[in-house]
PDB file of C-alpha atoms in Angstrom:
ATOM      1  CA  UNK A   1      81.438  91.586 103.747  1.00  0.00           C
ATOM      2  CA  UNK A   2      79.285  90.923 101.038  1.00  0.00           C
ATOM      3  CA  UNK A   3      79.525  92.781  97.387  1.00  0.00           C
ATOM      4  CA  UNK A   4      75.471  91.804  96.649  1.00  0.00           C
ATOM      5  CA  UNK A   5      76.085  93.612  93.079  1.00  0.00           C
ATOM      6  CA  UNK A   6      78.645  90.352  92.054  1.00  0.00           C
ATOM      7  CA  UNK A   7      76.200  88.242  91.943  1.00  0.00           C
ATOM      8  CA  UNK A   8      73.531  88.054  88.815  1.00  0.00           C
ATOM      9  CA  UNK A   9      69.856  88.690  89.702  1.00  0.00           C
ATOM     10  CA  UNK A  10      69.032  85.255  87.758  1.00  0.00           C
ATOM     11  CA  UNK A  11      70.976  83.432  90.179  1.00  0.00           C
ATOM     12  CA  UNK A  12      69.549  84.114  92.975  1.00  0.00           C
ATOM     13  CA  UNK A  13      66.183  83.653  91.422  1.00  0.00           C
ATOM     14  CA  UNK A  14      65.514  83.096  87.489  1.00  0.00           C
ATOM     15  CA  UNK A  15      62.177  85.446  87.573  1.00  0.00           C
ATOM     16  CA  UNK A  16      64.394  88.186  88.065  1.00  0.00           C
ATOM     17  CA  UNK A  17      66.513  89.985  85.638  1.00  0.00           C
ATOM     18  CA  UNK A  18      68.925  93.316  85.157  1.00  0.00           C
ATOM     19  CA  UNK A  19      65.656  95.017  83.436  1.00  0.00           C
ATOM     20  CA  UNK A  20      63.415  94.314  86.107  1.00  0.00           C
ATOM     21  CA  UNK A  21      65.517  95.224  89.038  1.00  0.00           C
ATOM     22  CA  UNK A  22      65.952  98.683  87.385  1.00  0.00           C
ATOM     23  CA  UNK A  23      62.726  99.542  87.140  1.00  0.00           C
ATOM     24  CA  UNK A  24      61.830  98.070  90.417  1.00  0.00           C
ATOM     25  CA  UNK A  25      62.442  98.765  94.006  1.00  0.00           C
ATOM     26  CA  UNK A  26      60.699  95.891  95.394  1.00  0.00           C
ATOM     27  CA  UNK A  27      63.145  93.100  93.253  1.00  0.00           C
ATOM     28  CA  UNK A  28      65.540  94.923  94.410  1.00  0.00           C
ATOM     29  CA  UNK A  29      64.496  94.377  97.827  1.00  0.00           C
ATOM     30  CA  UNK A  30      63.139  90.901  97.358  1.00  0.00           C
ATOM     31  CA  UNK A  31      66.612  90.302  95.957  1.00  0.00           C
ATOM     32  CA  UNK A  32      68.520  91.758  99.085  1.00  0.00           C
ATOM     33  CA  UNK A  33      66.311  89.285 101.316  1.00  0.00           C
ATOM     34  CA  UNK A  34      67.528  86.647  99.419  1.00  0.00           C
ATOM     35  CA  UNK A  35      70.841  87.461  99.948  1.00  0.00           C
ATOM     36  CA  UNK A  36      70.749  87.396 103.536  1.00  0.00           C
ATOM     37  CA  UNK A  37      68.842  84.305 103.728  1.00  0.00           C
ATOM     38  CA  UNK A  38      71.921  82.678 101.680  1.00  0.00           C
ATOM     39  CA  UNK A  39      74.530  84.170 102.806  1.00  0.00           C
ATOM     40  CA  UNK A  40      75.924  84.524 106.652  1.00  0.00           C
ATOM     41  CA  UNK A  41      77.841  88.144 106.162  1.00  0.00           C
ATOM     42  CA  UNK A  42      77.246  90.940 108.498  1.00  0.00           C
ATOM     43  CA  UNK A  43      77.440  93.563 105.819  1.00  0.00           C
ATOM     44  CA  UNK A  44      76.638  94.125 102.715  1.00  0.00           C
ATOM     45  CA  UNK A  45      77.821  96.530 100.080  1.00  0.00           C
ATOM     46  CA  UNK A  46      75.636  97.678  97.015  1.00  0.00           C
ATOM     47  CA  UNK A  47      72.810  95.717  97.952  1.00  0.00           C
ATOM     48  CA  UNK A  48      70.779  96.883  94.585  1.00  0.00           C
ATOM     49  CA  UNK A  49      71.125  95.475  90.962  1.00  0.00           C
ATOM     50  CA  UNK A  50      70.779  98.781  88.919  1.00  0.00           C
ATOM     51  CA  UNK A  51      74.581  99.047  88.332  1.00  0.00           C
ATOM     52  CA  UNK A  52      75.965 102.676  88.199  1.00  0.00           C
ATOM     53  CA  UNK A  53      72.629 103.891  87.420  1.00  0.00           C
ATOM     54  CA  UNK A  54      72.681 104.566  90.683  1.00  0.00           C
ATOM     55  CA  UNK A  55      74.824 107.633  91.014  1.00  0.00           C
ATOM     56  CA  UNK A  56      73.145 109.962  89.510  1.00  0.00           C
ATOM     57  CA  UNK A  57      74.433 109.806  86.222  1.00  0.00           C
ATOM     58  CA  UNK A  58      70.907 108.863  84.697  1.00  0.00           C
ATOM     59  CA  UNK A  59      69.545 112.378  86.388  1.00  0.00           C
ATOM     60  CA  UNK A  60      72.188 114.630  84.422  1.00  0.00           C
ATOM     61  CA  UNK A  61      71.268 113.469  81.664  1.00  0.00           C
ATOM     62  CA  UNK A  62      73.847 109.889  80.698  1.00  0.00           C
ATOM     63  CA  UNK A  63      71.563 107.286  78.648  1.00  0.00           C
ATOM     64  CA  UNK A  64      72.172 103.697  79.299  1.00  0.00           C
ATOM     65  CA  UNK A  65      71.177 100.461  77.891  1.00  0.00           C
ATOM     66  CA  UNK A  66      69.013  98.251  79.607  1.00  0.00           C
ATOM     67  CA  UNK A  67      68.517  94.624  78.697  1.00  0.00           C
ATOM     68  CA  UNK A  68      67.565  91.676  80.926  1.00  0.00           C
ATOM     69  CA  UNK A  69      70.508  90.188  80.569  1.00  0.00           C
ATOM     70  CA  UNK A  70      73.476  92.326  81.538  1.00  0.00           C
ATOM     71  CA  UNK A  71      73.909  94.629  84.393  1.00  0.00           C
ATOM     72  CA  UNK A  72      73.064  98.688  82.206  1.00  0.00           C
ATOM     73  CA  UNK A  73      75.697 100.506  81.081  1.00  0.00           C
ATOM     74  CA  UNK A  74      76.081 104.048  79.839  1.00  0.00           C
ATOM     75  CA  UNK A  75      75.697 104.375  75.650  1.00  0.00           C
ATOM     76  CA  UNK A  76      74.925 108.359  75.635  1.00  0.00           C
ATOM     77  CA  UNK A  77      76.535 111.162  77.201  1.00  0.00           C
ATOM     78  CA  UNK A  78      74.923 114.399  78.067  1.00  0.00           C
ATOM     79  CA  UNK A  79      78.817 116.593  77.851  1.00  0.00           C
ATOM     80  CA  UNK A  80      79.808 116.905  73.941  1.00  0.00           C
ATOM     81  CA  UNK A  81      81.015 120.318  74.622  1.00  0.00           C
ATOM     82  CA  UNK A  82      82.111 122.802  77.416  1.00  0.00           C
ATOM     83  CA  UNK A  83      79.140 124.673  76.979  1.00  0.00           C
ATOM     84  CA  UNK A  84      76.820 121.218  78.007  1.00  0.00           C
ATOM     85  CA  UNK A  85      78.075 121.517  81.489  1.00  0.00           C
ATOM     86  CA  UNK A  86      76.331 124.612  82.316  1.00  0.00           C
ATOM     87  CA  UNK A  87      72.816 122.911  81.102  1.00  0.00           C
ATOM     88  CA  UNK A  88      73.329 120.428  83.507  1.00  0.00           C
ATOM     89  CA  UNK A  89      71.914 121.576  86.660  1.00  0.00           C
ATOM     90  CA  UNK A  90      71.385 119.629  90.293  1.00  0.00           C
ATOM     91  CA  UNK A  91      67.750 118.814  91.246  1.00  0.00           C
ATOM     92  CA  UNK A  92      66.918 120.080  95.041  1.00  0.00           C
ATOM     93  CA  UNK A  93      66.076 116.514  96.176  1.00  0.00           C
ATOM     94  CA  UNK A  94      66.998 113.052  94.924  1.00  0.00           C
ATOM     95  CA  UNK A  95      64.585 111.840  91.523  1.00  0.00           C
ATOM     96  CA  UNK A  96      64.553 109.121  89.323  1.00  0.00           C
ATOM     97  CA  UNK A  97      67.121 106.040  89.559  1.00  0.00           C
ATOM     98  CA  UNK A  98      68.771 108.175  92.404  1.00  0.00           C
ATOM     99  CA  UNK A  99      66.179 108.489  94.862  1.00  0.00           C
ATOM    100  CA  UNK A 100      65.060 105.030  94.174  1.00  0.00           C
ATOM    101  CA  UNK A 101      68.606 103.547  95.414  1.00  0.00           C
ATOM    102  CA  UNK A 102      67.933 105.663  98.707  1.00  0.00           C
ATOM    103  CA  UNK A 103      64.520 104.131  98.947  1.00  0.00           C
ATOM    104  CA  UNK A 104      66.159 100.808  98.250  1.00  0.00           C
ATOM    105  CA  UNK A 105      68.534 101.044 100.743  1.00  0.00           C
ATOM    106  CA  UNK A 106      66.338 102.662 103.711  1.00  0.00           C
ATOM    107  CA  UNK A 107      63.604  99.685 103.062  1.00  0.00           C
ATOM    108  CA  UNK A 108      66.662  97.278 103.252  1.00  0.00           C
ATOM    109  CA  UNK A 109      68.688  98.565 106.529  1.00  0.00           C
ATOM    110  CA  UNK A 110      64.531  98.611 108.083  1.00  0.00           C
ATOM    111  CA  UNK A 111      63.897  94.867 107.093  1.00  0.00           C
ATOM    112  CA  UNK A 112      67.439  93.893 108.188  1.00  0.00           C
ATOM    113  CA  UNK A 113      68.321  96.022 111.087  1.00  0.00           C
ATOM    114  CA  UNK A 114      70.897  93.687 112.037  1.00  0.00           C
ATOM    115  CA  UNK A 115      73.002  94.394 108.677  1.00  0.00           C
ATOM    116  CA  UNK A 116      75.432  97.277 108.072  1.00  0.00           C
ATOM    117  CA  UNK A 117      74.858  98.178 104.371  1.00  0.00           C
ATOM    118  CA  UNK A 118      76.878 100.806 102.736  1.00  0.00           C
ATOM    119  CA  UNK A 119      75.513 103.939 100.847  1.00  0.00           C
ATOM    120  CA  UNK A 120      77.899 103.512  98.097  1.00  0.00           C
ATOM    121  CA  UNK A 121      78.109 106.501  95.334  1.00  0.00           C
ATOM    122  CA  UNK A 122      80.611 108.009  93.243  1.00  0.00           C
ATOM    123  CA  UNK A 123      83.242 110.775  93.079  1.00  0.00           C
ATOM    124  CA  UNK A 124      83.983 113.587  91.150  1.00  0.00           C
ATOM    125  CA  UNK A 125      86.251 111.085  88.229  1.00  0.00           C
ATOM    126  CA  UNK A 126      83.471 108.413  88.218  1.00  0.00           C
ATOM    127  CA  UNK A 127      81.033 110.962  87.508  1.00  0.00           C
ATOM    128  CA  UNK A 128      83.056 112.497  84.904  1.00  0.00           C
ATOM    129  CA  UNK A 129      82.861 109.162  82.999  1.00  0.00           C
ATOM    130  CA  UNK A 130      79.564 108.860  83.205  1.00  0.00           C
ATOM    131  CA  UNK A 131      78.977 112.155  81.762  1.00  0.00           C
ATOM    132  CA  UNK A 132      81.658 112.471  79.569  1.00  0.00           C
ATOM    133  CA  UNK A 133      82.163 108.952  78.531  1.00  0.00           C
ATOM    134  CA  UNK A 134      85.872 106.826  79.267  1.00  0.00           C
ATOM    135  CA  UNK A 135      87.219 107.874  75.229  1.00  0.00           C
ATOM    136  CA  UNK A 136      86.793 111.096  75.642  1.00  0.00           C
ATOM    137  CA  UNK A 137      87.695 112.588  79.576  1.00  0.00           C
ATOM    138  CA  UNK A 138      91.232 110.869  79.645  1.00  0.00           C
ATOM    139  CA  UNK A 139      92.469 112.884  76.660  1.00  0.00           C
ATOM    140  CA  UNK A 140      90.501 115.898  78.116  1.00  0.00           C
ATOM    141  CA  UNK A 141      92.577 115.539  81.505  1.00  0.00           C
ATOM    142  CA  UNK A 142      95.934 115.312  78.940  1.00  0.00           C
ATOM    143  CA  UNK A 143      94.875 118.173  76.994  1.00  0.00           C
ATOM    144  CA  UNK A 144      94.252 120.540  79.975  1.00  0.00           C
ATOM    145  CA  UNK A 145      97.839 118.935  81.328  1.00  0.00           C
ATOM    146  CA  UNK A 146      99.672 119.950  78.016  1.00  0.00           C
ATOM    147  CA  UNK A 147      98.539 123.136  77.940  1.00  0.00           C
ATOM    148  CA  UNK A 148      98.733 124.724  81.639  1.00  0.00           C
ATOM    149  CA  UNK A 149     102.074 122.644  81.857  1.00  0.00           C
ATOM    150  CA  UNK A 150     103.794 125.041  78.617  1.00  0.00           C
ATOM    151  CA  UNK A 151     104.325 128.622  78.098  1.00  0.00           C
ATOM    152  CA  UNK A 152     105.012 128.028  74.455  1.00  0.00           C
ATOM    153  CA  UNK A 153     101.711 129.980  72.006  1.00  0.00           C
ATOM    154  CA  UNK A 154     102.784 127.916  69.455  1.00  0.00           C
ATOM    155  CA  UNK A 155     102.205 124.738  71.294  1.00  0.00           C
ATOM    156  CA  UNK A 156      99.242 125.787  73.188  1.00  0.00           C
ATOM    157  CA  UNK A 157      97.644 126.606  69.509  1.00  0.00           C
ATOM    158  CA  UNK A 158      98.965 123.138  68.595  1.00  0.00           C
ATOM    159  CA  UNK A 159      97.350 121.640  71.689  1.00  0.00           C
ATOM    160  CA  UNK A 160      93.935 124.013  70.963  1.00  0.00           C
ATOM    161  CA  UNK A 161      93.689 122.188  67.586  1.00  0.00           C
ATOM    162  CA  UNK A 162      93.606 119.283  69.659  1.00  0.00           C
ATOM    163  CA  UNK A 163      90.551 120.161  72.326  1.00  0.00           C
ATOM    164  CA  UNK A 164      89.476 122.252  74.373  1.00  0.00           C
ATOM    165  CA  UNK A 165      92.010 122.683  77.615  1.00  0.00           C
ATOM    166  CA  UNK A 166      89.221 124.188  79.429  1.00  0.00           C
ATOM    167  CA  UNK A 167      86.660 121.253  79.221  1.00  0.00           C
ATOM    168  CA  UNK A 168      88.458 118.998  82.198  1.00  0.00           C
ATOM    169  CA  UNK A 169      88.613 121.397  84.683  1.00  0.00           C
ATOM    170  CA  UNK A 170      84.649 122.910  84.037  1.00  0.00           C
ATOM    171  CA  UNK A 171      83.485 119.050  83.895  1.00  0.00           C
ATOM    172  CA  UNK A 172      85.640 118.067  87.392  1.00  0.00           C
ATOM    173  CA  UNK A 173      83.844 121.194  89.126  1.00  0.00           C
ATOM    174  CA  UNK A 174      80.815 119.717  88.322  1.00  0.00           C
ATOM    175  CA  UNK A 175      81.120 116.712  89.234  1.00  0.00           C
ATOM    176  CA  UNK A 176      82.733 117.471  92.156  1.00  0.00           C
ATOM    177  CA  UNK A 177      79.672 119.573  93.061  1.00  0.00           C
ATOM    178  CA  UNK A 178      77.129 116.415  92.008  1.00  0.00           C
ATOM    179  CA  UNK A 179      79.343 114.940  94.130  1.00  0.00           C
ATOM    180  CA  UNK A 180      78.942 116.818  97.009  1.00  0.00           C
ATOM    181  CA  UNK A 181      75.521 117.438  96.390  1.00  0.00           C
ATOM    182  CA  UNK A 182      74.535 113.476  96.652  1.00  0.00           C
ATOM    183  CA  UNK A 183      75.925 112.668 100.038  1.00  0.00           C
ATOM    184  CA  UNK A 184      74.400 115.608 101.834  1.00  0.00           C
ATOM    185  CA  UNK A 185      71.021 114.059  99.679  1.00  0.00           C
ATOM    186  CA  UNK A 186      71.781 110.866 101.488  1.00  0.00           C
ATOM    187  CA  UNK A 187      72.404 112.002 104.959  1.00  0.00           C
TER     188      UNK A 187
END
């Protein structure tokens, strides 16, 4: 097995680069033929260079920063507050980076029939990261923990002060949804 996504776009051929292989199915293809030329592996997992762009992320509304030189990576989140999660809604079919890693992946499994590629997407946590952002969703999980865990008011006030215990459990529904929601897309 082959992890395609480990290896830099640049060194498999220096005209390619991060930027380009986001905006472009073909590199991404041309870059997947190059990898099985190279490499003698019967699959091949992640065979696209768009990093977690992928997963839908970019579709609810996560910005990321794209440079030729490193692999994107999420700088804006679309959940500040609880009330952000209900403006997020799922499109009816795959769109943007999304649909163009399904695209990727169908063009690559019909050049290389021989290959067994993996649809690889995220979960309900992953997700949550990418729309809350890694500072913030860990003490949301604590703060929803603290407070269903006590009876005390005065420490659920205290833990109120803190965040809101409500915001986990509304983003990990959602998520769990997107989740759902982009493997039936992809079968």
């Amino acid at each position: 097995m082959l992890a395609a996504t480990n290896i830099e776009p640049s060194m498999l051929d220096p005209k390619y680069n991060w930027k380009l292989t986001v905006e472009s199915p073909e590199a991404n293809v041309a870059l997947a033929d190059l990898v099985c030329e190279r490499f003698d592996c019967d699959m091949i997992m992640v065979p696209i260079w768009q990093g977690v762009m992928i997963v839908g992320a970019c579709e609810m509304g996560t910005e990321f920063k794209i440079s030729e030189e490193r692999v994107p990576y999420p700088v804006g989140y679309p959940i500040k507050s609880k009330e952000d999660i209900q403006k997020i809604k799922l499109p009816e079919e795959a769109t943007g980076h999304l649909k163009m890693y399904f695209d990727t992946i169908s063009e690559i499994q019909r050049r290389h029939p021989e290959l067994f590629l993996t649809l690889t997407l995220d979960g309900p946590w992953d997700l949550a990261m990418l729309l809350r952002g890694d500072d913030k969703l860990p003490l949301d999980m604590r703060i929803h923990k603290d407070y269903v865990e006590t009876d005390d008011p005065i420490r659920k006030e205290k833990i109120r002060k803190r965040g809101d215990p409500e915001i986990y459990p509304a983003i990990m529904e959602l998520t769990t949804q997107a989740a759902i929601w982009m493997f039936d897309l992809a079968v």
